Tab-separated table of C-alpha atoms and ligand atoms in Angstrom:
chain	number	residue	atom	x	y	z
A	1495	MET	CA	-0.284	-0.196	0.012
A	1496	THR	CA	1.229	3.049	-0.935
A	1497	ASP	CA	1.549	5.961	1.453
A	1498	ALA	CA	-1.162	8.185	0.079
A	1499	ILE	CA	-3.427	5.509	0.318
A	1500	ALA	CA	-2.822	4.289	3.953
A	1501	GLN	CA	-3.331	8.479	5.257
A	1502	LEU	CA	-6.188	8.976	3.082
A	1503	THR	CA	-7.694	5.329	4.863
A	1504	GLU	CA	-6.844	6.643	8.275
A	1505	ARG	CA	-7.775	10.037	7.588
A	1506	LEU	CA	-11.134	8.808	6.305
A	1507	GLU	CA	-12.217	7.150	9.852
A	1508	GLY	CA	-14.234	4.130	8.326
A	1509	ARG	CA	-15.713	6.307	5.763
A	1510	MET	CA	-16.127	3.997	2.564
A	1511	PRO	CA	-16.797	6.267	-0.664
A	1512	LYS	CA	-17.759	4.762	-3.896
A	1513	VAL	CA	-17.657	7.708	-6.161
A	1514	ALA	CA	-15.291	11.110	-6.133
A	1515	LEU	CA	-15.996	13.748	-7.635
A	1516	VAL	CA	-13.176	16.743	-8.799
A	1517	LEU	CA	-14.760	20.305	-8.321
A	1518	GLY	CA	-13.898	22.671	-11.286
A	1519	SER	CA	-14.988	26.296	-11.224
A	1520	GLY	CA	-18.397	26.859	-9.987
A	1521	LEU	CA	-18.887	24.040	-8.260
A	1522	GLY	CA	-16.346	24.783	-5.516
A	1523	GLY	CA	-18.991	25.628	-3.153
A	1524	LEU	CA	-20.497	21.741	-2.794
A	1525	VAL	CA	-18.239	21.135	0.055
A	1526	ASP	CA	-20.181	23.380	2.818
A	1527	GLU	CA	-23.095	20.277	1.535
A	1528	VAL	CA	-21.237	17.779	2.635
A	1529	GLU	CA	-22.314	15.942	5.899
A	1530	ASN	CA	-20.211	13.936	9.025
A	1531	ALA	CA	-17.535	15.597	7.016
A	1532	VAL	CA	-13.693	14.923	7.223
A	1533	ARG	CA	-11.327	17.949	5.200
A	1534	ILE	CA	-8.121	16.857	4.188
A	1535	PRO	CA	-5.650	19.477	2.723
A	1536	TYR	CA	-3.422	17.985	-0.279
A	1537	GLY	CA	-0.241	19.270	2.091
A	1538	ASP	CA	-1.452	16.479	4.008
A	1539	LEU	CA	-1.386	13.572	1.764
A	1540	PRO	CA	1.809	12.785	-0.446
A	1541	GLY	CA	1.792	12.873	-4.202
A	1542	PHE	CA	-1.001	15.632	-4.645
A	1543	PRO	CA	-0.937	17.927	-5.852
A	1544	GLN	CA	-0.499	21.658	-4.680
A	1545	SER	CA	-2.788	23.612	-6.809
A	1546	GLY	CA	-1.860	27.812	-7.307
A	1547	VAL	CA	-4.586	28.715	-9.573
A	1548	THR	CA	-6.909	31.130	-7.786
A	1549	GLY	CA	-10.258	29.757	-7.010
A	1550	HIS	CA	-8.973	26.712	-6.599
A	1551	ALA	CA	-8.475	25.663	-2.849
A	1552	GLY	CA	-6.916	21.857	-2.714
A	1553	GLN	CA	-8.653	19.779	-0.248
A	1554	ILE	CA	-10.206	16.425	-0.265
A	1555	VAL	CA	-13.838	16.793	1.809
A	1556	ALA	CA	-15.557	13.086	2.170
A	1557	GLY	CA	-19.016	12.283	3.846
A	1558	ASP	CA	-22.605	11.927	3.195
A	1559	PHE	CA	-23.742	14.051	0.015
A	1560	ALA	CA	-27.662	13.474	-1.343
A	1561	GLY	CA	-27.819	10.341	0.216
A	1562	ARG	CA	-24.640	8.489	0.245
A	1563	GLN	CA	-21.169	8.239	1.115
A	1564	VAL	CA	-18.863	10.941	-1.348
A	1565	LEU	CA	-15.638	12.728	-2.039
A	1566	MET	CA	-14.864	15.296	-3.295
A	1567	LEU	CA	-11.665	16.713	-5.177
A	1568	ALA	CA	-11.709	20.844	-4.699
A	1569	GLY	CA	-8.770	21.713	-6.113
A	1570	ARG	CA	-7.373	19.569	-9.401
A	1571	ALA	CA	-3.974	20.295	-10.900
A	1572	HIS	CA	-3.654	22.084	-14.251
A	1573	TYR	CA	-1.055	21.001	-17.221
A	1574	TYR	CA	-0.697	24.492	-17.485
A	1575	GLU	CA	0.615	25.281	-14.544
A	1576	HIS	CA	4.003	22.729	-14.142
A	1577	GLY	CA	4.057	21.091	-17.714
A	1578	ASN	CA	3.139	17.985	-16.429
A	1579	ALA	CA	-0.002	16.044	-17.341
A	1580	ALA	CA	0.009	13.533	-15.059
A	1581	ALA	CA	0.154	15.958	-12.191
A	1582	MET	CA	-3.004	14.239	-10.380
A	1583	ARG	CA	-2.066	10.940	-11.319
A	1584	PRO	CA	-1.067	9.666	-7.251
A	1585	ALA	CA	-4.361	11.554	-6.590
A	1586	LEU	CA	-6.301	9.117	-8.872
A	1587	GLU	CA	-4.112	6.127	-8.211
A	1588	ALA	CA	-4.869	7.172	-4.327
A	1589	LEU	CA	-8.456	7.242	-4.926
A	1590	ALA	CA	-8.806	4.400	-6.955
A	1591	GLY	CA	-6.397	2.350	-3.865
A	1592	ILE	CA	-9.625	3.083	-1.271
A	1593	GLY	CA	-12.036	1.653	-3.147
A	1594	ILE	CA	-13.516	4.644	-5.148
A	1595	ASP	CA	-15.005	2.757	-8.380
A	1596	LYS	CA	-16.745	5.836	-10.200
A	1597	LEU	CA	-15.303	9.606	-10.746
A	1598	LEU	CA	-17.476	12.523	-11.347
A	1599	LEU	CA	-15.374	15.282	-13.120
A	1600	THR	CA	-16.598	19.112	-13.596
A	1601	ASN	CA	-14.858	21.906	-15.483
A	1602	ALA	CA	-15.311	25.460	-16.711
A	1603	ALA	CA	-15.310	25.628	-20.767
A	1604	GLY	CA	-15.689	27.695	-23.435
A	1605	SER	CA	-18.686	26.595	-25.613
A	1606	LEU	CA	-18.334	26.802	-29.590
A	1607	ARG	CA	-22.280	26.806	-29.659
A	1608	GLU	CA	-24.616	30.339	-30.031
A	1609	GLU	CA	-27.141	28.153	-28.070
A	1610	MET	CA	-25.430	26.910	-25.853
A	1611	GLY	CA	-24.405	29.995	-23.654
A	1612	PRO	CA	-23.016	31.088	-20.182
A	1613	GLY	CA	-24.740	29.302	-17.610
A	1614	SER	CA	-24.843	25.923	-19.568
A	1615	VAL	CA	-24.273	22.688	-18.598
A	1616	MET	CA	-22.880	20.331	-20.972
A	1617	LEU	CA	-22.577	16.918	-20.550
A	1618	ILE	CA	-19.229	15.576	-22.639
A	1619	THR	CA	-19.941	12.903	-24.548
A	1620	ASP	CA	-16.189	12.644	-25.852
A	1621	HIS	CA	-13.546	14.172	-26.177
A	1622	ILE	CA	-10.354	15.520	-28.617
A	1623	ASN	CA	-7.139	16.149	-26.699
A	1624	PHE	CA	-5.735	18.644	-28.723
A	1625	SER	CA	-2.119	19.416	-26.120
A	1626	GLY	CA	-0.021	17.265	-27.683
A	1627	THR	CA	0.743	15.410	-24.555
A	1628	ASN	CA	-0.829	12.371	-22.848
A	1629	PRO	CA	-0.705	11.981	-19.066
A	1630	LEU	CA	0.902	8.377	-19.760
A	1631	PHE	CA	3.956	9.911	-21.307
A	1632	GLY	CA	6.466	7.297	-19.699
A	1633	GLU	CA	3.734	4.933	-18.489
A	1634	PRO	CA	6.284	2.024	-19.202
A	1635	THR	CA	4.061	-1.169	-18.855
A	1636	ASP	CA	1.485	-1.815	-21.956
A	1637	ARG	CA	-1.444	-1.000	-19.855
A	1638	ARG	CA	-0.523	2.432	-20.985
A	1639	PHE	CA	-2.394	1.819	-24.448
A	1640	VAL	CA	-5.850	2.748	-22.723
A	1641	GLY	CA	-8.785	2.373	-25.032
A	1642	LEU	CA	-10.807	5.617	-24.730
A	1643	THR	CA	-13.968	4.093	-27.508
A	1644	GLU	CA	-16.291	4.043	-24.533
A	1645	ALA	CA	-14.446	6.654	-22.553
A	1646	TYR	CA	-17.115	8.223	-20.662
A	1647	ASP	CA	-19.258	5.514	-18.655
A	1648	ALA	CA	-22.221	4.778	-20.970
A	1649	GLY	CA	-24.334	4.027	-17.434
A	1650	LEU	CA	-22.730	7.231	-15.562
A	1651	ARG	CA	-23.818	9.265	-18.595
A	1652	ALA	CA	-27.472	7.720	-18.756
A	1653	ALA	CA	-27.927	8.186	-15.129
A	1654	ILE	CA	-26.429	12.165	-15.324
A	1655	GLU	CA	-29.608	12.157	-17.950
A	1656	ARG	CA	-31.815	11.166	-16.048
A	1657	ALA	CA	-31.342	13.816	-13.148
A	1658	ALA	CA	-31.499	16.438	-15.236
A	1659	GLU	CA	-34.777	15.628	-17.276
A	1660	VAL	CA	-35.624	14.920	-13.226
A	1661	THR	CA	-34.882	18.722	-11.772
A	1662	GLY	CA	-35.604	20.008	-15.388
A	1663	ILE	CA	-32.490	21.177	-16.010
A	1664	GLU	CA	-31.554	21.494	-20.191
A	1665	LEU	CA	-28.447	19.541	-20.608
A	1666	HIS	CA	-26.713	20.347	-23.645
A	1667	LYS	CA	-23.967	17.233	-24.825
A	1668	GLY	CA	-21.186	17.153	-26.547
A	1669	VAL	CA	-17.108	16.826	-27.599
A	1670	TYR	CA	-14.984	18.856	-24.993
A	1671	MET	CA	-11.698	19.964	-26.603
A	1672	TRP	CA	-8.468	19.975	-24.735
A	1673	PHE	CA	-6.323	23.075	-25.145
A	1674	SER	CA	-2.676	23.491	-22.853
A	1675	GLY	CA	-3.997	26.657	-21.382
A	1676	PRO	CA	-2.735	28.758	-19.864
A	1677	SER	CA	-3.697	31.930	-22.917
A	1678	PHE	CA	-6.897	31.269	-24.765
A	1679	GLU	CA	-7.487	29.831	-27.902
A	1680	THR	CA	-7.650	32.415	-30.682
A	1681	PRO	CA	-11.053	32.980	-33.085
A	1682	ALA	CA	-8.858	31.005	-35.363
A	1683	GLU	CA	-8.080	28.063	-33.275
A	1684	ILE	CA	-11.911	28.410	-32.345
A	1685	ARG	CA	-13.070	27.563	-36.144
A	1686	MET	CA	-10.592	24.836	-36.214
A	1687	ALA	CA	-12.150	23.198	-33.316
A	1688	ARG	CA	-15.660	23.826	-34.937
A	1689	ILE	CA	-14.266	22.146	-38.104
A	1690	MET	CA	-13.271	18.896	-36.320
A	1691	GLY	CA	-15.988	18.301	-34.538
A	1692	ALA	CA	-15.578	20.271	-30.784
A	1693	ASP	CA	-18.804	21.493	-29.052
A	1694	ALA	CA	-16.861	23.152	-25.906
A	1695	VAL	CA	-13.223	24.105	-25.754
A	1696	GLY	CA	-10.913	24.103	-22.104
A	1697	MET	CA	-8.152	23.388	-20.210
A	1698	SER	CA	-7.976	20.199	-17.909
A	1699	THR	CA	-10.529	17.402	-17.558
A	1700	VAL	CA	-8.974	15.095	-20.467
A	1701	PRO	CA	-5.875	14.209	-18.656
A	1702	GLU	CA	-7.996	12.832	-15.325
A	1703	VAL	CA	-9.934	11.581	-17.935
A	1704	ILE	CA	-7.289	9.180	-19.865
A	1705	LEU	CA	-5.363	8.647	-16.449
A	1706	ALA	CA	-8.841	7.067	-14.646
A	1707	ARG	CA	-9.437	4.820	-17.569
A	1708	PHE	CA	-5.885	3.593	-17.113
A	1709	LEU	CA	-7.002	3.236	-13.939
A	1710	GLY	CA	-10.064	1.473	-14.638
A	1711	LEU	CA	-12.627	3.769	-13.146
A	1712	ARG	CA	-15.729	4.459	-14.850
A	1713	VAL	CA	-15.651	7.860	-15.778
A	1714	ALA	CA	-18.651	11.368	-16.440
A	1715	ALA	CA	-17.833	14.789	-17.128
A	1716	CYS	CA	-19.549	17.635	-16.946
A	1717	SER	CA	-18.463	21.670	-18.068
A	1718	VAL	CA	-20.351	24.660	-17.212
A	1719	VAL	CA	-20.158	27.401	-19.883
A	1720	THR	CA	-18.990	29.856	-18.494
A	1721	ASN	CA	-18.352	31.551	-22.129
A	1722	LEU	CA	-18.762	32.144	-25.759
A	1723	ALA	CA	-15.406	30.593	-27.378
A	1724	ALA	CA	-12.768	33.312	-28.664
A	1725	GLY	CA	-14.124	35.454	-32.018
A	1726	MET	CA	-17.692	34.458	-31.010
A	1727	THR	CA	-18.330	37.851	-29.041
A	1728	GLY	CA	-16.568	41.070	-29.382
A	1729	ASN	CA	-15.059	40.338	-25.925
A	1730	GLU	CA	-11.480	39.308	-24.705
A	1731	LEU	CA	-11.582	36.456	-22.789
A	1732	SER	CA	-10.410	36.576	-18.851
A	1733	HIS	CA	-10.192	34.078	-15.886
A	1734	GLU	CA	-11.669	36.839	-14.229
A	1735	GLU	CA	-15.144	35.937	-16.698
A	1736	THR	CA	-14.920	32.179	-15.943
A	1737	LYS	CA	-15.115	33.017	-12.763
A	1738	ASP	CA	-17.726	35.224	-12.385
A	1739	MET	CA	-19.163	32.982	-14.866
A	1740	ALA	CA	-19.082	29.584	-13.482
A	1741	PRO	CA	-21.171	29.365	-10.663
A	1742	LEU	CA	-24.393	29.562	-12.376
A	1743	GLY	CA	-23.938	26.732	-14.669
A	1744	GLY	CA	-22.448	25.473	-11.276
A	1745	LYS	CA	-25.528	25.925	-9.102
A	1746	ARG	CA	-27.681	24.172	-12.333
A	1747	LEU	CA	-24.733	20.840	-11.865
A	1748	ALA	CA	-24.773	20.723	-8.467
A	1749	THR	CA	-28.582	19.687	-8.270
A	1750	ILE	CA	-28.126	17.652	-10.943
A	1751	PHE	CA	-25.405	16.162	-9.153
A	1752	ARG	CA	-28.141	15.946	-6.311
A	1753	ALA	CA	-30.419	14.569	-7.917
A	1754	MET	CA	-27.889	11.758	-10.051
A	1755	LEU	CA	-26.715	10.854	-6.578
A	1756	ALA	CA	-29.638	10.477	-4.827
A	1757	ASP	CA	-30.838	7.332	-7.450
A	1758	GLU	CA	-30.408	4.345	-6.126
A	1759	ALA	CA	-30.097	3.013	-9.340
A	1760	LEU	CA	-26.395	4.355	-9.590
A	1761	ASP	CA	-25.823	1.314	-7.178
A	1762	GLY	CA	-26.085	-0.996	-10.203
B	3201	HPA	N1	-11.253	27.793	-23.179
B	3201	HPA	C1	-10.383	27.492	-22.730
B	3201	HPA	N2	-11.348	27.204	-21.226
B	3201	HPA	C2	-11.661	27.764	-20.809
B	3201	HPA	C3	-12.529	28.989	-21.723
B	3201	HPA	C4	-13.006	29.338	-22.907
B	3201	HPA	O1	-12.791	29.683	-23.630
B	3201	HPA	N3	-13.245	29.366	-20.552
B	3201	HPA	C5	-13.421	28.670	-19.640
B	3201	HPA	N4	-12.271	27.508	-19.614
Protein backbone atom coordinates (compact mmCIF):
# COMPACT_ATOMS: atom_id res chain seq x y z
CA MET A 1 0.00 0.00 0.00
CA THR A 2 1.36 3.44 -0.86
CA ASP A 3 1.72 6.13 1.79
CA ALA A 4 -1.05 8.18 0.18
CA ILE A 5 -3.51 5.27 0.29
CA ALA A 6 -2.62 4.45 3.89
CA GLN A 7 -2.90 8.05 5.04
CA LEU A 8 -6.11 8.67 3.15
CA THR A 9 -7.64 5.49 4.57
CA GLU A 10 -6.71 6.56 8.09
CA ARG A 11 -8.02 10.10 7.68
CA LEU A 12 -11.35 8.84 6.26
CA GLU A 13 -12.03 7.24 9.67
CA GLY A 14 -14.03 4.33 8.32
CA ARG A 15 -15.83 6.18 5.52
CA MET A 16 -15.81 4.07 2.35
CA PRO A 17 -17.01 6.25 -0.54
CA LYS A 18 -17.29 4.65 -3.97
CA VAL A 19 -17.96 7.91 -5.83
CA ALA A 20 -15.56 10.83 -6.17
CA LEU A 21 -16.22 14.25 -7.66
CA VAL A 22 -13.55 16.58 -8.98
CA LEU A 23 -14.93 20.07 -8.46
CA GLY A 24 -13.94 22.56 -11.14
CA SER A 25 -14.80 26.24 -11.32
CA GLY A 26 -18.29 26.99 -10.06
CA LEU A 27 -18.72 23.73 -8.14
CA GLY A 28 -16.39 24.40 -5.20
CA GLY A 29 -19.30 25.38 -2.94
CA LEU A 30 -20.57 21.77 -2.98
CA VAL A 31 -18.09 20.86 -0.24
CA ASP A 32 -20.18 22.90 2.21
CA GLU A 33 -23.13 20.54 1.66
CA VAL A 34 -21.23 17.46 2.78
CA GLU A 35 -22.43 16.18 6.15
CA ASN A 36 -20.33 14.33 8.70
CA ALA A 37 -17.46 15.76 6.70
CA VAL A 38 -13.79 15.15 7.11
CA ARG A 39 -11.51 17.70 5.41
CA ILE A 40 -8.04 16.71 4.34
CA PRO A 41 -5.73 19.34 2.81
CA TYR A 42 -3.82 18.04 -0.22
CA GLY A 43 -0.65 19.09 1.58
CA ASP A 44 -1.21 16.25 4.08
CA LEU A 45 -1.28 13.58 1.37
CA PRO A 46 1.89 12.50 -0.44
CA GLY A 47 1.82 13.20 -4.18
CA PHE A 48 -1.36 15.28 -4.12
CA PRO A 49 -1.04 18.49 -6.16
CA GLN A 50 -0.36 21.87 -4.67
CA SER A 51 -2.61 23.87 -6.99
CA GLY A 52 -1.94 27.55 -7.36
CA VAL A 53 -4.86 28.61 -9.53
CA THR A 54 -7.01 31.31 -7.98
CA GLY A 55 -10.46 29.97 -7.24
CA HIS A 56 -9.15 26.42 -6.64
CA ALA A 57 -8.40 25.41 -3.04
CA GLY A 58 -6.73 22.05 -2.58
CA GLN A 59 -8.52 19.71 -0.21
CA ILE A 60 -10.48 16.50 -0.02
CA VAL A 61 -13.87 16.69 1.64
CA ALA A 62 -15.46 13.31 2.31
CA GLY A 63 -18.74 12.50 3.99
CA ASP A 64 -22.46 12.20 3.22
CA PHE A 65 -24.04 13.95 0.26
CA ALA A 66 -27.43 13.22 -1.28
CA GLY A 67 -27.79 10.17 0.93
CA ARG A 68 -24.55 8.47 0.06
CA GLN A 69 -20.90 8.60 0.97
CA VAL A 70 -18.89 10.68 -1.45
CA LEU A 71 -15.39 12.06 -1.70
CA MET A 72 -14.93 15.48 -3.24
CA LEU A 73 -11.68 16.81 -4.62
CA ALA A 74 -11.79 20.59 -4.34
CA GLY A 75 -8.92 21.81 -6.47
CA ARG A 76 -7.04 20.09 -9.26
CA ALA A 77 -3.68 20.44 -10.91
CA HIS A 78 -3.77 21.76 -14.46
CA TYR A 79 -1.25 20.87 -17.12
CA TYR A 80 -0.53 24.55 -17.72
CA GLU A 81 0.70 25.08 -14.16
CA HIS A 82 3.88 23.05 -14.50
CA GLY A 83 3.69 21.30 -17.87
CA ASN A 84 3.00 17.97 -16.16
CA ALA A 85 -0.03 16.24 -17.64
CA ALA A 86 0.24 13.47 -15.03
CA ALA A 87 0.05 15.81 -12.04
CA MET A 88 -3.23 14.23 -10.91
CA ARG A 89 -1.94 10.65 -11.21
CA PRO A 90 -0.95 10.12 -7.56
CA ALA A 91 -4.26 11.55 -6.37
CA LEU A 92 -6.30 9.38 -8.73
CA GLU A 93 -4.23 6.32 -7.85
CA ALA A 94 -4.97 6.96 -4.19
CA LEU A 95 -8.71 7.20 -4.94
CA ALA A 96 -8.64 3.93 -6.86
CA GLY A 97 -6.63 2.46 -3.99
CA ILE A 98 -9.29 3.24 -1.37
CA GLY A 99 -12.06 1.72 -3.48
CA ILE A 100 -13.45 4.62 -5.51
CA ASP A 101 -14.92 3.16 -8.70
CA LYS A 102 -16.83 6.12 -10.18
CA LEU A 103 -15.33 9.50 -10.95
CA LEU A 104 -17.39 12.57 -11.83
CA LEU A 105 -15.33 15.40 -13.31
CA THR A 106 -16.41 18.99 -13.79
CA ASN A 107 -14.85 21.97 -15.49
CA ALA A 108 -15.48 25.42 -16.86
CA ALA A 109 -15.46 25.66 -20.63
CA GLY A 110 -15.93 27.96 -23.56
CA SER A 111 -18.82 27.08 -25.86
CA LEU A 112 -18.65 26.84 -29.63
CA ARG A 113 -22.42 26.80 -29.96
CA GLU A 114 -24.38 30.07 -29.86
CA GLU A 115 -27.39 28.35 -28.29
CA MET A 116 -25.22 26.91 -25.50
CA GLY A 117 -24.34 30.19 -23.84
CA PRO A 118 -22.90 31.14 -20.44
CA GLY A 119 -24.67 29.28 -17.62
CA SER A 120 -25.33 26.20 -19.76
CA VAL A 121 -24.34 22.72 -18.65
CA MET A 122 -22.87 20.22 -21.13
CA LEU A 123 -22.49 16.50 -20.60
CA ILE A 124 -19.23 15.48 -22.26
CA THR A 125 -19.84 12.60 -24.64
CA ASP A 126 -16.32 12.40 -26.03
CA HIS A 127 -13.15 14.44 -26.22
CA ILE A 128 -10.43 15.63 -28.56
CA ASN A 129 -6.96 15.78 -27.06
CA PHE A 130 -5.41 18.76 -28.83
CA SER A 131 -2.70 19.39 -26.23
CA GLY A 132 0.02 17.34 -27.87
CA THR A 133 0.68 15.59 -24.58
CA ASN A 134 -0.65 12.63 -22.64
CA PRO A 135 -0.54 11.84 -18.91
CA LEU A 136 0.70 8.33 -19.74
CA PHE A 137 3.92 9.50 -21.39
CA GLY A 138 6.66 7.55 -19.61
CA GLU A 139 4.38 4.78 -18.32
CA PRO A 140 6.55 1.74 -19.04
CA THR A 141 3.96 -1.04 -19.07
CA ASP A 142 1.63 -2.15 -21.84
CA ARG A 143 -1.20 -0.87 -19.68
CA ARG A 144 -0.39 2.53 -21.24
CA PHE A 145 -2.31 1.53 -24.37
CA VAL A 146 -5.63 2.51 -22.86
CA GLY A 147 -8.73 2.17 -25.02
CA LEU A 148 -10.81 5.34 -25.10
CA THR A 149 -13.61 4.19 -27.40
CA GLU A 150 -16.03 4.42 -24.47
CA ALA A 151 -14.09 6.70 -22.18
CA TYR A 152 -17.24 8.36 -20.89
CA ASP A 153 -19.25 5.64 -19.17
CA ALA A 154 -22.65 4.96 -20.75
CA GLY A 155 -24.30 4.09 -17.44
CA LEU A 156 -23.08 7.22 -15.67
CA ARG A 157 -24.06 9.37 -18.64
CA ALA A 158 -27.56 7.89 -18.58
CA ALA A 159 -27.78 8.59 -14.84
CA ILE A 160 -26.80 12.24 -15.40
CA GLU A 161 -29.35 12.55 -18.21
CA ARG A 162 -32.07 11.07 -15.98
CA ALA A 163 -31.16 13.49 -13.20
CA ALA A 164 -31.30 16.46 -15.58
CA GLU A 165 -34.74 15.32 -16.73
CA VAL A 166 -36.22 14.94 -13.24
CA THR A 167 -34.80 18.29 -12.13
CA GLY A 168 -35.97 20.01 -15.31
CA ILE A 169 -32.54 21.39 -16.13
CA GLU A 170 -31.52 21.63 -19.76
CA LEU A 171 -28.50 19.42 -20.38
CA HIS A 172 -26.53 19.90 -23.58
CA LYS A 173 -24.32 17.13 -24.90
CA GLY A 174 -21.12 17.49 -26.81
CA VAL A 175 -17.46 16.98 -27.50
CA TYR A 176 -14.88 18.71 -25.28
CA MET A 177 -11.57 19.70 -26.83
CA TRP A 178 -8.55 20.00 -24.55
CA PHE A 179 -6.22 22.91 -25.23
CA SER A 180 -3.15 23.20 -23.01
CA GLY A 181 -3.77 26.80 -21.96
CA PRO A 182 -3.03 28.94 -20.07
CA SER A 183 -3.56 31.45 -22.87
CA PHE A 184 -7.05 31.30 -24.29
CA GLU A 185 -7.61 30.16 -27.85
CA THR A 186 -7.47 32.41 -30.88
CA PRO A 187 -10.54 32.88 -33.09
CA ALA A 188 -8.75 30.86 -35.80
CA GLU A 189 -8.22 27.98 -33.35
CA ILE A 190 -11.89 28.08 -32.46
CA ARG A 191 -12.88 27.91 -36.14
CA MET A 192 -10.54 24.91 -36.45
CA ALA A 193 -12.01 23.30 -33.34
CA ARG A 194 -15.50 23.64 -34.79
CA ILE A 195 -14.45 21.99 -38.05
CA MET A 196 -12.84 19.19 -36.04
CA GLY A 197 -16.08 18.48 -34.22
CA ALA A 198 -15.70 20.25 -30.90
CA ASP A 199 -18.66 21.76 -29.03
CA ALA A 200 -16.67 23.18 -26.11
CA VAL A 201 -13.06 23.97 -25.31
CA GLY A 202 -11.17 23.96 -22.04
CA MET A 203 -7.89 23.44 -20.23
CA SER A 204 -8.52 20.43 -17.97
CA THR A 205 -10.35 17.14 -17.46
CA VAL A 206 -8.98 15.15 -20.42
CA PRO A 207 -5.76 14.08 -18.63
CA GLU A 208 -7.85 12.96 -15.64
CA VAL A 209 -10.18 10.99 -17.91
CA ILE A 210 -7.21 9.20 -19.49
CA LEU A 211 -5.66 8.47 -16.09
CA ALA A 212 -8.97 7.30 -14.64
CA ARG A 213 -9.53 4.89 -17.53
CA PHE A 214 -5.94 3.68 -17.08
CA LEU A 215 -6.82 2.97 -13.44
CA GLY A 216 -10.08 1.22 -14.34
CA LEU A 217 -12.44 3.86 -12.92
CA ARG A 218 -15.79 4.57 -14.54
CA VAL A 219 -15.84 8.22 -15.61
CA ALA A 220 -18.34 10.92 -16.47
CA ALA A 221 -17.64 14.61 -17.00
CA CYS A 222 -19.66 17.79 -17.36
CA SER A 223 -18.75 21.32 -18.38
CA VAL A 224 -20.27 24.53 -17.12
CA VAL A 225 -20.14 27.09 -19.89
CA THR A 226 -18.70 30.42 -18.77
CA ASN A 227 -18.40 32.11 -22.16
CA LEU A 228 -18.81 31.81 -25.88
CA ALA A 229 -15.40 30.86 -27.30
CA ALA A 230 -12.83 33.28 -28.70
CA GLY A 231 -14.02 35.37 -31.63
CA MET A 232 -17.71 34.58 -31.15
CA THR A 233 -18.45 37.88 -29.42
CA GLY A 234 -16.71 41.25 -29.57
CA ASN A 235 -15.16 40.67 -26.15
CA GLU A 236 -11.75 39.47 -24.99
CA LEU A 237 -11.81 36.41 -22.71
CA SER A 238 -10.47 36.45 -19.16
CA HIS A 239 -10.04 34.28 -16.10
CA GLU A 240 -12.12 36.85 -14.19
CA GLU A 241 -15.02 36.10 -16.51
CA THR A 242 -14.53 32.36 -16.00
CA LYS A 243 -14.67 32.79 -12.22
CA ASP A 244 -17.60 35.24 -12.33
CA MET A 245 -19.73 33.15 -14.67
CA ALA A 246 -18.94 29.63 -13.44
CA PRO A 247 -21.34 29.70 -10.44
CA LEU A 248 -24.33 30.14 -12.79
CA GLY A 249 -23.90 26.78 -14.52
CA GLY A 250 -22.30 25.41 -11.37
CA LYS A 251 -25.57 25.75 -9.46
CA ARG A 252 -27.43 23.88 -12.20
CA LEU A 253 -24.86 21.13 -12.35
CA ALA A 254 -24.92 20.79 -8.55
CA THR A 255 -28.69 20.25 -8.74
CA ILE A 256 -28.18 17.54 -11.36
CA PHE A 257 -25.52 15.80 -9.25
CA ARG A 258 -27.69 15.91 -6.11
CA ALA A 259 -30.46 14.11 -7.99
CA MET A 260 -28.06 11.71 -9.67
CA LEU A 261 -26.37 10.67 -6.44
CA ALA A 262 -29.70 10.31 -4.61
CA ASP A 263 -30.77 7.76 -7.24
CA GLU A 264 -30.28 4.24 -5.94
CA ALA A 265 -30.12 2.95 -9.49
CA LEU A 266 -26.57 4.33 -9.55
CA ASP A 267 -25.40 1.45 -7.37
CA GLY A 268 -26.25 -1.15 -10.00
N1 LIG B 1 -11.28 28.37 -23.41
C1 LIG B 1 -10.55 27.53 -22.63
N2 LIG B 1 -10.83 27.28 -21.37
C2 LIG B 1 -11.90 27.90 -20.85
C3 LIG B 1 -12.70 28.79 -21.59
C4 LIG B 1 -12.36 29.03 -22.94
O1 LIG B 1 -13.02 29.80 -23.67
N3 LIG B 1 -13.67 29.23 -20.75
C5 LIG B 1 -13.47 28.61 -19.56
N4 LIG B 1 -12.40 27.82 -19.60
